[in-house]
Amino acid sequence: MLRKALNTSLTLVMISTGAIAGVTVTAGSAQAASNCGQPITGLPLDQGSQGTSVERLQIRVAGFVTSGEVLSTDGVYGTRTKEAVRKFQKQYGLQADGIAGSDTVNKIYSLQDSDCTPIHFSYAEWNKCNSTWAGGAVSATAAKANARKSMWKLEALRAKLGGGAVQISSGFRSNSCNAAVGGVTGSRHTYGDAADMPGSQSRRCDVHRAAKSSGFTEVLGQGFPGHNDHTHVGMTSSRQWHGCQG
């Protein structure tokens, strides 16, 4: 309530002085408060909580894990979810108690757009192949859902690297798009959960290392055949980490 009161007071002051910037403050506050139609309710959520709200929370903190860990999005608030929430809170300067209260959820809301993707990534950037998301290894609905989950992991990765831009050169591919660019059969790109990121060698290797603690099981980079100009992340049933050693 204090934050809301301060934002309201600031807007009123700027309007009274005729500053157009007051409109910007109002719009920014509204966007930050958006739950994108998928509210996280029943707060506070803590160990033992279950349900849709826990699953929505898990998707958004799944990039805050230990190296090699993959957080389940099963709707059950266990010890691993609590630890992921704690790491999320620590990253963003909140009280790191592992309990998802209003401060934690409001921070999540401030990091997402109206379509539930994180603010620094988009469906349009992820899918430059087929706007219908069809023709891949899974249904269009599943591919889009997989993409959104991976975007949230990359949002965590981006924060861990200091907030610098992370560019996506290739995300979802239909089977035909994948074949056209020479992708391997069964590529995770056709499932929607993979992304390629270009950049300088040092930056690519920073991304490579951070991806290992951001919930990705497939991390391929510098030194791995075909990956000397980008870092690839995706989800596989077994760990596949190659390149950028050290």
PDB file of N, CA and C in Angstrom, residues 70-151:
ATOM      1  N   VAL A  70      16.647 -28.911 -12.354  1.00  0.00           N
ATOM      2  CA  VAL A  70      15.462 -28.502 -13.099  1.00  0.00           C
ATOM      3  C   VAL A  70      14.290 -28.489 -12.124  1.00  0.00           C
ATOM      4  N   LEU A  71      13.679 -27.329 -11.951  1.00  0.00           N
ATOM      5  CA  LEU A  71      12.561 -27.208 -11.021  1.00  0.00           C
ATOM      6  C   LEU A  71      11.288 -27.726 -11.666  1.00  0.00           C
ATOM      7  N   SER A  72      10.617 -28.639 -11.006  1.00  0.00           N
ATOM      8  CA  SER A  72       9.354 -29.171 -11.511  1.00  0.00           C
ATOM      9  C   SER A  72       8.261 -28.118 -11.390  1.00  0.00           C
ATOM     10  N   THR A  73       7.422 -28.034 -12.420  1.00  0.00           N
ATOM     11  CA  THR A  73       6.267 -27.134 -12.370  1.00  0.00           C
ATOM     12  C   THR A  73       5.017 -27.977 -12.148  1.00  0.00           C
ATOM     13  N   ASP A  74       4.981 -28.626 -10.990  1.00  0.00           N
ATOM     14  CA  ASP A  74       3.927 -29.590 -10.684  1.00  0.00           C
ATOM     15  C   ASP A  74       2.841 -29.030  -9.770  1.00  0.00           C
ATOM     16  N   GLY A  75       2.964 -27.766  -9.394  1.00  0.00           N
ATOM     17  CA  GLY A  75       1.959 -27.158  -8.528  1.00  0.00           C
ATOM     18  C   GLY A  75       2.083 -27.523  -7.065  1.00  0.00           C
ATOM     19  N   VAL A  76       3.212 -28.115  -6.684  1.00  0.00           N
ATOM     20  CA  VAL A  76       3.446 -28.503  -5.284  1.00  0.00           C
ATOM     21  C   VAL A  76       4.638 -27.707  -4.744  1.00  0.00           C
ATOM     22  N   TYR A  77       4.406 -26.934  -3.713  1.00  0.00           N
ATOM     23  CA  TYR A  77       5.429 -26.061  -3.121  1.00  0.00           C
ATOM     24  C   TYR A  77       6.278 -26.866  -2.148  1.00  0.00           C
ATOM     25  N   GLY A  78       7.354 -27.459  -2.693  1.00  0.00           N
ATOM     26  CA  GLY A  78       8.253 -28.245  -1.867  1.00  0.00           C
ATOM     27  C   GLY A  78       9.511 -27.479  -1.512  1.00  0.00           C
ATOM     28  N   THR A  79      10.507 -28.194  -1.006  1.00  0.00           N
ATOM     29  CA  THR A  79      11.740 -27.554  -0.567  1.00  0.00           C
ATOM     30  C   THR A  79      12.490 -26.899  -1.733  1.00  0.00           C
ATOM     31  N   ARG A  80      12.434 -27.515  -2.922  1.00  0.00           N
ATOM     32  CA  ARG A  80      13.148 -26.954  -4.074  1.00  0.00           C
ATOM     33  C   ARG A  80      12.469 -25.682  -4.574  1.00  0.00           C
ATOM     34  N   THR A  81      11.161 -25.649  -4.530  1.00  0.00           N
ATOM     35  CA  THR A  81      10.455 -24.426  -4.907  1.00  0.00           C
ATOM     36  C   THR A  81      10.773 -23.317  -3.918  1.00  0.00           C
ATOM     37  N   LYS A  82      10.795 -23.646  -2.648  1.00  0.00           N
ATOM     38  CA  LYS A  82      11.105 -22.650  -1.611  1.00  0.00           C
ATOM     39  C   LYS A  82      12.495 -22.061  -1.838  1.00  0.00           C
ATOM     40  N   GLU A  83      13.451 -22.916  -2.192  1.00  0.00           N
ATOM     41  CA  GLU A  83      14.807 -22.438  -2.421  1.00  0.00           C
ATOM     42  C   GLU A  83      14.880 -21.575  -3.687  1.00  0.00           C
ATOM     43  N   ALA A  84      14.128 -21.955  -4.729  1.00  0.00           N
ATOM     44  CA  ALA A  84      14.099 -21.142  -5.953  1.00  0.00           C
ATOM     45  C   ALA A  84      13.502 -19.769  -5.664  1.00  0.00           C
ATOM     46  N   VAL A  85      12.448 -19.724  -4.877  1.00  0.00           N
ATOM     47  CA  VAL A  85      11.840 -18.450  -4.490  1.00  0.00           C
ATOM     48  C   VAL A  85      12.836 -17.618  -3.692  1.00  0.00           C
ATOM     49  N   ARG A  86      13.549 -18.264  -2.793  1.00  0.00           N
ATOM     50  CA  ARG A  86      14.542 -17.548  -1.987  1.00  0.00           C
ATOM     51  C   ARG A  86      15.611 -16.917  -2.888  1.00  0.00           C
ATOM     52  N   LYS A  87      16.072 -17.661  -3.886  1.00  0.00           N
ATOM     53  CA  LYS A  87      17.099 -17.133  -4.793  1.00  0.00           C
ATOM     54  C   LYS A  87      16.544 -15.996  -5.643  1.00  0.00           C
ATOM     55  N   PHE A  88      15.294 -16.130  -6.064  1.00  0.00           N
ATOM     56  CA  PHE A  88      14.632 -15.049  -6.800  1.00  0.00           C
ATOM     57  C   PHE A  88      14.580 -13.796  -5.938  1.00  0.00           C
ATOM     58  N   GLN A  89      14.166 -13.959  -4.703  1.00  0.00           N
ATOM     59  CA  GLN A  89      14.065 -12.820  -3.789  1.00  0.00           C
ATOM     60  C   GLN A  89      15.433 -12.159  -3.584  1.00  0.00           C
ATOM     61  N   LYS A  90      16.445 -12.959  -3.398  1.00  0.00           N
ATOM     62  CA  LYS A  90      17.786 -12.422  -3.182  1.00  0.00           C
ATOM     63  C   LYS A  90      18.255 -11.653  -4.409  1.00  0.00           C
ATOM     64  N   GLN A  91      17.988 -12.181  -5.593  1.00  0.00           N
ATOM     65  CA  GLN A  91      18.397 -11.524  -6.835  1.00  0.00           C
ATOM     66  C   GLN A  91      17.803 -10.125  -6.953  1.00  0.00           C
ATOM     67  N   TYR A  92      16.563  -9.979  -6.501  1.00  0.00           N
ATOM     68  CA  TYR A  92      15.861  -8.711  -6.679  1.00  0.00           C
ATOM     69  C   TYR A  92      15.757  -7.876  -5.399  1.00  0.00           C
ATOM     70  N   GLY A  93      16.574  -8.207  -4.412  1.00  0.00           N
ATOM     71  CA  GLY A  93      16.672  -7.373  -3.225  1.00  0.00           C
ATOM     72  C   GLY A  93      15.485  -7.453  -2.282  1.00  0.00           C
ATOM     73  N   LEU A  94      14.768  -8.561  -2.291  1.00  0.00           N
ATOM     74  CA  LEU A  94      13.634  -8.749  -1.390  1.00  0.00           C
ATOM     75  C   LEU A  94      14.065  -9.567  -0.172  1.00  0.00           C
ATOM     76  N   GLN A  95      13.214  -9.614   0.833  1.00  0.00           N
ATOM     77  CA  GLN A  95      13.505 -10.459   1.989  1.00  0.00           C
ATOM     78  C   GLN A  95      13.551 -11.912   1.526  1.00  0.00           C
ATOM     79  N   ALA A  96      14.719 -12.535   1.670  1.00  0.00           N
ATOM     80  CA  ALA A  96      14.936 -13.870   1.104  1.00  0.00           C
ATOM     81  C   ALA A  96      14.545 -14.957   2.098  1.00  0.00           C
ATOM     82  N   ASP A  97      13.235 -15.145   2.276  1.00  0.00           N
ATOM     83  CA  ASP A  97      12.750 -16.159   3.207  1.00  0.00           C
ATOM     84  C   ASP A  97      12.120 -17.361   2.508  1.00  0.00           C
ATOM     85  N   GLY A  98      12.060 -17.323   1.171  1.00  0.00           N
ATOM     86  CA  GLY A  98      11.498 -18.450   0.432  1.00  0.00           C
ATOM     87  C   GLY A  98       9.983 -18.528   0.472  1.00  0.00           C
ATOM     88  N   ILE A  99       9.339 -17.522   1.033  1.00  0.00           N
ATOM     89  CA  ILE A  99       7.871 -17.481   1.113  1.00  0.00           C
ATOM     90  C   ILE A  99       7.369 -16.469   0.080  1.00  0.00           C
ATOM     91  N   ALA A 100       6.456 -16.907  -0.766  1.00  0.00           N
ATOM     92  CA  ALA A 100       5.945 -16.037  -1.827  1.00  0.00           C
ATOM     93  C   ALA A 100       4.774 -15.213  -1.312  1.00  0.00           C
ATOM     94  N   GLY A 101       5.100 -14.028  -0.787  1.00  0.00           N
ATOM     95  CA  GLY A 101       4.078 -13.098  -0.330  1.00  0.00           C
ATOM     96  C   GLY A 101       3.827 -12.022  -1.369  1.00  0.00           C
ATOM     97  N   SER A 102       3.174 -10.952  -0.980  1.00  0.00           N
ATOM     98  CA  SER A 102       2.781  -9.917  -1.931  1.00  0.00           C
ATOM     99  C   SER A 102       3.984  -9.212  -2.563  1.00  0.00           C
ATOM    100  N   ASP A 103       5.049  -8.974  -1.809  1.00  0.00           N
ATOM    101  CA  ASP A 103       6.218  -8.304  -2.381  1.00  0.00           C
ATOM    102  C   ASP A 103       6.835  -9.148  -3.494  1.00  0.00           C
ATOM    103  N   THR A 104       6.944 -10.446  -3.247  1.00  0.00           N
ATOM    104  CA  THR A 104       7.525 -11.345  -4.239  1.00  0.00           C
ATOM    105  C   THR A 104       6.652 -11.429  -5.480  1.00  0.00           C
ATOM    106  N   VAL A 105       5.358 -11.595  -5.296  1.00  0.00           N
ATOM    107  CA  VAL A 105       4.448 -11.724  -6.432  1.00  0.00           C
ATOM    108  C   VAL A 105       4.343 -10.410  -7.206  1.00  0.00           C
ATOM    109  N   ASN A 106       4.345  -9.292  -6.508  1.00  0.00           N
ATOM    110  CA  ASN A 106       4.321  -8.007  -7.208  1.00  0.00           C
ATOM    111  C   ASN A 106       5.584  -7.802  -8.038  1.00  0.00           C
ATOM    112  N   LYS A 107       6.713  -8.304  -7.552  1.00  0.00           N
ATOM    113  CA  LYS A 107       7.944  -8.221  -8.343  1.00  0.00           C
ATOM    114  C   LYS A 107       7.805  -9.071  -9.594  1.00  0.00           C
ATOM    115  N   ILE A 108       7.234 -10.253  -9.465  1.00  0.00           N
ATOM    116  CA  ILE A 108       6.990 -11.100 -10.634  1.00  0.00           C
ATOM    117  C   ILE A 108       6.107 -10.370 -11.634  1.00  0.00           C
ATOM    118  N   TYR A 109       5.031  -9.753 -11.149  1.00  0.00           N
ATOM    119  CA  TYR A 109       4.124  -9.008 -12.031  1.00  0.00           C
ATOM    120  C   TYR A 109       4.862  -7.896 -12.776  1.00  0.00           C
ATOM    121  N   SER A 110       5.821  -7.259 -12.099  1.00  0.00           N
ATOM    122  CA  SER A 110       6.557  -6.163 -12.733  1.00  0.00           C
ATOM    123  C   SER A 110       7.503  -6.656 -13.820  1.00  0.00           C
ATOM    124  N   LEU A 111       7.761  -7.958 -13.846  1.00  0.00           N
ATOM    125  CA  LEU A 111       8.686  -8.537 -14.818  1.00  0.00           C
ATOM    126  C   LEU A 111       7.986  -9.173 -16.010  1.00  0.00           C
ATOM    127  N   GLN A 112       6.659  -9.054 -16.094  1.00  0.00           N
ATOM    128  CA  GLN A 112       5.964  -9.731 -17.181  1.00  0.00           C
ATOM    129  C   GLN A 112       5.067  -8.795 -17.977  1.00  0.00           C
ATOM    130  N   ASP A 113       4.900  -9.164 -19.238  1.00  0.00           N
ATOM    131  CA  ASP A 113       4.025  -8.427 -20.132  1.00  0.00           C
ATOM    132  C   ASP A 113       2.611  -8.983 -20.067  1.00  0.00           C
ATOM    133  N   SER A 114       1.708  -8.364 -20.802  1.00  0.00           N
ATOM    134  CA  SER A 114       0.295  -8.725 -20.733  1.00  0.00           C
ATOM    135  C   SER A 114      -0.006 -10.124 -21.273  1.00  0.00           C
ATOM    136  N   ASP A 115       0.939 -10.702 -22.028  1.00  0.00           N
ATOM    137  CA  ASP A 115       0.729 -12.062 -22.546  1.00  0.00           C
ATOM    138  C   ASP A 115       1.450 -13.111 -21.704  1.00  0.00           C
ATOM    139  N   CYS A 116       1.900 -12.721 -20.537  1.00  0.00           N
ATOM    140  CA  CYS A 116       2.558 -13.616 -19.560  1.00  0.00           C
ATOM    141  C   CYS A 116       3.993 -13.985 -19.917  1.00  0.00           C
ATOM    142  N   THR A 117       4.545 -13.404 -20.968  1.00  0.00           N
ATOM    143  CA  THR A 117       5.971 -13.583 -21.239  1.00  0.00           C
ATOM    144  C   THR A 117       6.745 -12.568 -20.408  1.00  0.00           C
ATOM    145  N   PRO A 118       8.016 -12.838 -20.087  1.00  0.00           N
ATOM    146  CA  PRO A 118       8.811 -11.858 -19.347  1.00  0.00           C
ATOM    147  C   PRO A 118       9.082 -10.624 -20.206  1.00  0.00           C
ATOM    148  N   ILE A 119       9.313  -9.498 -19.554  1.00  0.00           N
ATOM    149  CA  ILE A 119       9.380  -8.216 -20.250  1.00  0.00           C
ATOM    150  C   ILE A 119      10.523  -8.111 -21.256  1.00  0.00           C
ATOM    151  N   HIS A 120      11.573  -8.900 -21.116  1.00  0.00           N
ATOM    152  CA  HIS A 120      12.714  -8.767 -22.013  1.00  0.00           C
ATOM    153  C   HIS A 120      12.717  -9.778 -23.152  1.00  0.00           C
ATOM    154  N   PHE A 121      11.675 -10.585 -23.254  1.00  0.00           N
ATOM    155  CA  PHE A 121      11.579 -11.574 -24.329  1.00  0.00           C
ATOM    156  C   PHE A 121      10.145 -11.604 -24.847  1.00  0.00           C
ATOM    157  N   SER A 122       9.983 -12.053 -26.078  1.00  0.00           N
ATOM    158  CA  SER A 122       8.645 -12.034 -26.675  1.00  0.00           C
ATOM    159  C   SER A 122       8.433 -13.241 -27.578  1.00  0.00           C
ATOM    160  N   TYR A 123       7.165 -13.574 -27.795  1.00  0.00           N
ATOM    161  CA  TYR A 123       6.830 -14.648 -28.731  1.00  0.00           C
ATOM    162  C   TYR A 123       7.333 -14.318 -30.134  1.00  0.00           C
ATOM    163  N   ALA A 124       7.234 -13.051 -30.524  1.00  0.00           N
ATOM    164  CA  ALA A 124       7.653 -12.663 -31.871  1.00  0.00           C
ATOM    165  C   ALA A 124       9.149 -12.881 -32.067  1.00  0.00           C
ATOM    166  N   GLU A 125       9.937 -12.584 -31.043  1.00  0.00           N
ATOM    167  CA  GLU A 125      11.384 -12.794 -31.129  1.00  0.00           C
ATOM    168  C   GLU A 125      11.705 -14.284 -31.137  1.00  0.00           C
ATOM    169  N   TRP A 126      10.938 -15.053 -30.391  1.00  0.00           N
ATOM    170  CA  TRP A 126      11.200 -16.488 -30.244  1.00  0.00           C
ATOM    171  C   TRP A 126      10.779 -17.275 -31.487  1.00  0.00           C
ATOM    172  N   ASN A 127       9.776 -16.786 -32.182  1.00  0.00           N
ATOM    173  CA  ASN A 127       9.243 -17.513 -33.330  1.00  0.00           C
ATOM    174  C   ASN A 127       9.315 -16.648 -34.577  1.00  0.00           C
ATOM    175  N   LYS A 128      10.378 -16.834 -35.355  1.00  0.00           N
ATOM    176  CA  LYS A 128      10.550 -16.114 -36.618  1.00  0.00           C
ATOM    177  C   LYS A 128      10.290 -17.049 -37.802  1.00  0.00           C
ATOM    178  N   CYS A 129       9.727 -18.213 -37.481  1.00  0.00           N
ATOM    179  CA  CYS A 129       9.561 -19.256 -38.486  1.00  0.00           C
ATOM    180  C   CYS A 129       8.118 -19.413 -38.939  1.00  0.00           C
ATOM    181  N   ASN A 130       7.232 -19.597 -37.984  1.00  0.00           N
ATOM    182  CA  ASN A 130       5.837 -19.921 -38.306  1.00  0.00           C
ATOM    183  C   ASN A 130       4.946 -19.306 -37.236  1.00  0.00           C
ATOM    184  N   SER A 131       4.242 -18.260 -37.579  1.00  0.00           N
ATOM    185  CA  SER A 131       3.473 -17.513 -36.588  1.00  0.00           C
ATOM    186  C   SER A 131       2.356 -18.320 -35.947  1.00  0.00           C
ATOM    187  N   THR A 132       1.978 -19.442 -36.553  1.00  0.00           N
ATOM    188  CA  THR A 132       0.925 -20.276 -35.968  1.00  0.00           C
ATOM    189  C   THR A 132       1.476 -21.248 -34.935  1.00  0.00           C
ATOM    190  N   TRP A 133       2.788 -21.373 -34.848  1.00  0.00           N
ATOM    191  CA  TRP A 133       3.457 -22.301 -33.933  1.00  0.00           C
ATOM    192  C   TRP A 133       3.151 -23.762 -34.272  1.00  0.00           C
ATOM    193  N   ALA A 134       2.685 -24.023 -35.455  1.00  0.00           N
ATOM    194  CA  ALA A 134       2.342 -25.392 -35.864  1.00  0.00           C
ATOM    195  C   ALA A 134       3.493 -26.027 -36.644  1.00  0.00           C
ATOM    196  N   GLY A 135       3.382 -27.339 -36.846  1.00  0.00           N
ATOM    197  CA  GLY A 135       4.328 -28.045 -37.698  1.00  0.00           C
ATOM    198  C   GLY A 135       5.589 -28.514 -37.028  1.00  0.00           C
ATOM    199  N   GLY A 136       5.668 -28.394 -35.714  1.00  0.00           N
ATOM    200  CA  GLY A 136       6.851 -28.863 -35.005  1.00  0.00           C
ATOM    201  C   GLY A 136       6.667 -30.254 -34.446  1.00  0.00           C
ATOM    202  N   ALA A 137       7.449 -30.589 -33.425  1.00  0.00           N
ATOM    203  CA  ALA A 137       7.399 -31.927 -32.832  1.00  0.00           C
ATOM    204  C   ALA A 137       6.235 -32.085 -31.875  1.00  0.00           C
ATOM    205  N   VAL A 138       5.640 -30.968 -31.454  1.00  0.00           N
ATOM    206  CA  VAL A 138       4.509 -30.992 -30.526  1.00  0.00           C
ATOM    207  C   VAL A 138       3.425 -30.060 -31.070  1.00  0.00           C
ATOM    208  N   SER A 139       2.285 -30.042 -30.423  1.00  0.00           N
ATOM    209  CA  SER A 139       1.199 -29.167 -30.864  1.00  0.00           C
ATOM    210  C   SER A 139       1.608 -27.701 -30.736  1.00  0.00           C
ATOM    211  N   ALA A 140       0.918 -26.840 -31.467  1.00  0.00           N
ATOM    212  CA  ALA A 140       1.211 -25.415 -31.399  1.00  0.00           C
ATOM    213  C   ALA A 140       1.058 -24.888 -29.980  1.00  0.00           C
ATOM    214  N   THR A 141       0.038 -25.355 -29.271  1.00  0.00           N
ATOM    215  CA  THR A 141      -0.196 -24.916 -27.893  1.00  0.00           C
ATOM    216  C   THR A 141       0.964 -25.313 -26.996  1.00  0.00           C
ATOM    217  N   ALA A 142       1.443 -26.555 -27.151  1.00  0.00           N
ATOM    218  CA  ALA A 142       2.555 -27.039 -26.331  1.00  0.00           C
ATOM    219  C   ALA A 142       3.842 -26.308 -26.663  1.00  0.00           C
ATOM    220  N   ALA A 143       4.080 -26.052 -27.942  1.00  0.00           N
ATOM    221  CA  ALA A 143       5.302 -25.357 -28.349  1.00  0.00           C
ATOM    222  C   ALA A 143       5.346 -23.950 -27.759  1.00  0.00           C
ATOM    223  N   LYS A 144       4.214 -23.275 -27.786  1.00  0.00           N
ATOM    224  CA  LYS A 144       4.149 -21.913 -27.251  1.00  0.00           C
ATOM    225  C   LYS A 144       4.323 -21.913 -25.734  1.00  0.00           C
ATOM    226  N   ALA A 145       3.733 -22.899 -25.076  1.00  0.00           N
ATOM    227  CA  ALA A 145       3.889 -23.016 -23.617  1.00  0.00           C
ATOM    228  C   ALA A 145       5.334 -23.318 -23.254  1.00  0.00           C
ATOM    229  N   ASN A 146       5.984 -24.197 -24.025  1.00  0.00           N
ATOM    230  CA  ASN A 146       7.395 -24.514 -23.787  1.00  0.00           C
ATOM    231  C   ASN A 146       8.264 -23.273 -23.960  1.00  0.00           C
ATOM    232  N   ALA A 147       7.941 -22.474 -24.986  1.00  0.00           N
ATOM    233  CA  ALA A 147       8.705 -21.254 -25.231  1.00  0.00           C
ATOM    234  C   ALA A 147       8.593 -20.299 -24.050  1.00  0.00           C
ATOM    235  N   ARG A 148       7.390 -20.136 -23.545  1.00  0.00           N
ATOM    236  CA  ARG A 148       7.196 -19.210 -22.426  1.00  0.00           C
ATOM    237  C   ARG A 148       7.988 -19.664 -21.201  1.00  0.00           C
ATOM    238  N   LYS A 149       7.992 -20.955 -20.923  1.00  0.00           N
ATOM    239  CA  LYS A 149       8.757 -21.467 -19.789  1.00  0.00           C
ATOM    240  C   LYS A 149      10.248 -21.173 -19.962  1.00  0.00           C
ATOM    241  N   SER A 150      10.757 -21.378 -21.173  1.00  0.00           N
ATOM    242  CA  SER A 150      12.180 -21.123 -21.409  1.00  0.00           C
ATOM    243  C   SER A 150      12.494 -19.639 -21.355  1.00  0.00           C
ATOM    244  N   MET A 151      11.562 -18.795 -21.791  1.00  0.00           N
ATOM    245  CA  MET A 151      11.777 -17.351 -21.692  1.00  0.00           C
ATOM    246  C   MET A 151      11.986 -16.917 -20.244  1.00  0.00           C
TER     247      MET A 151
END
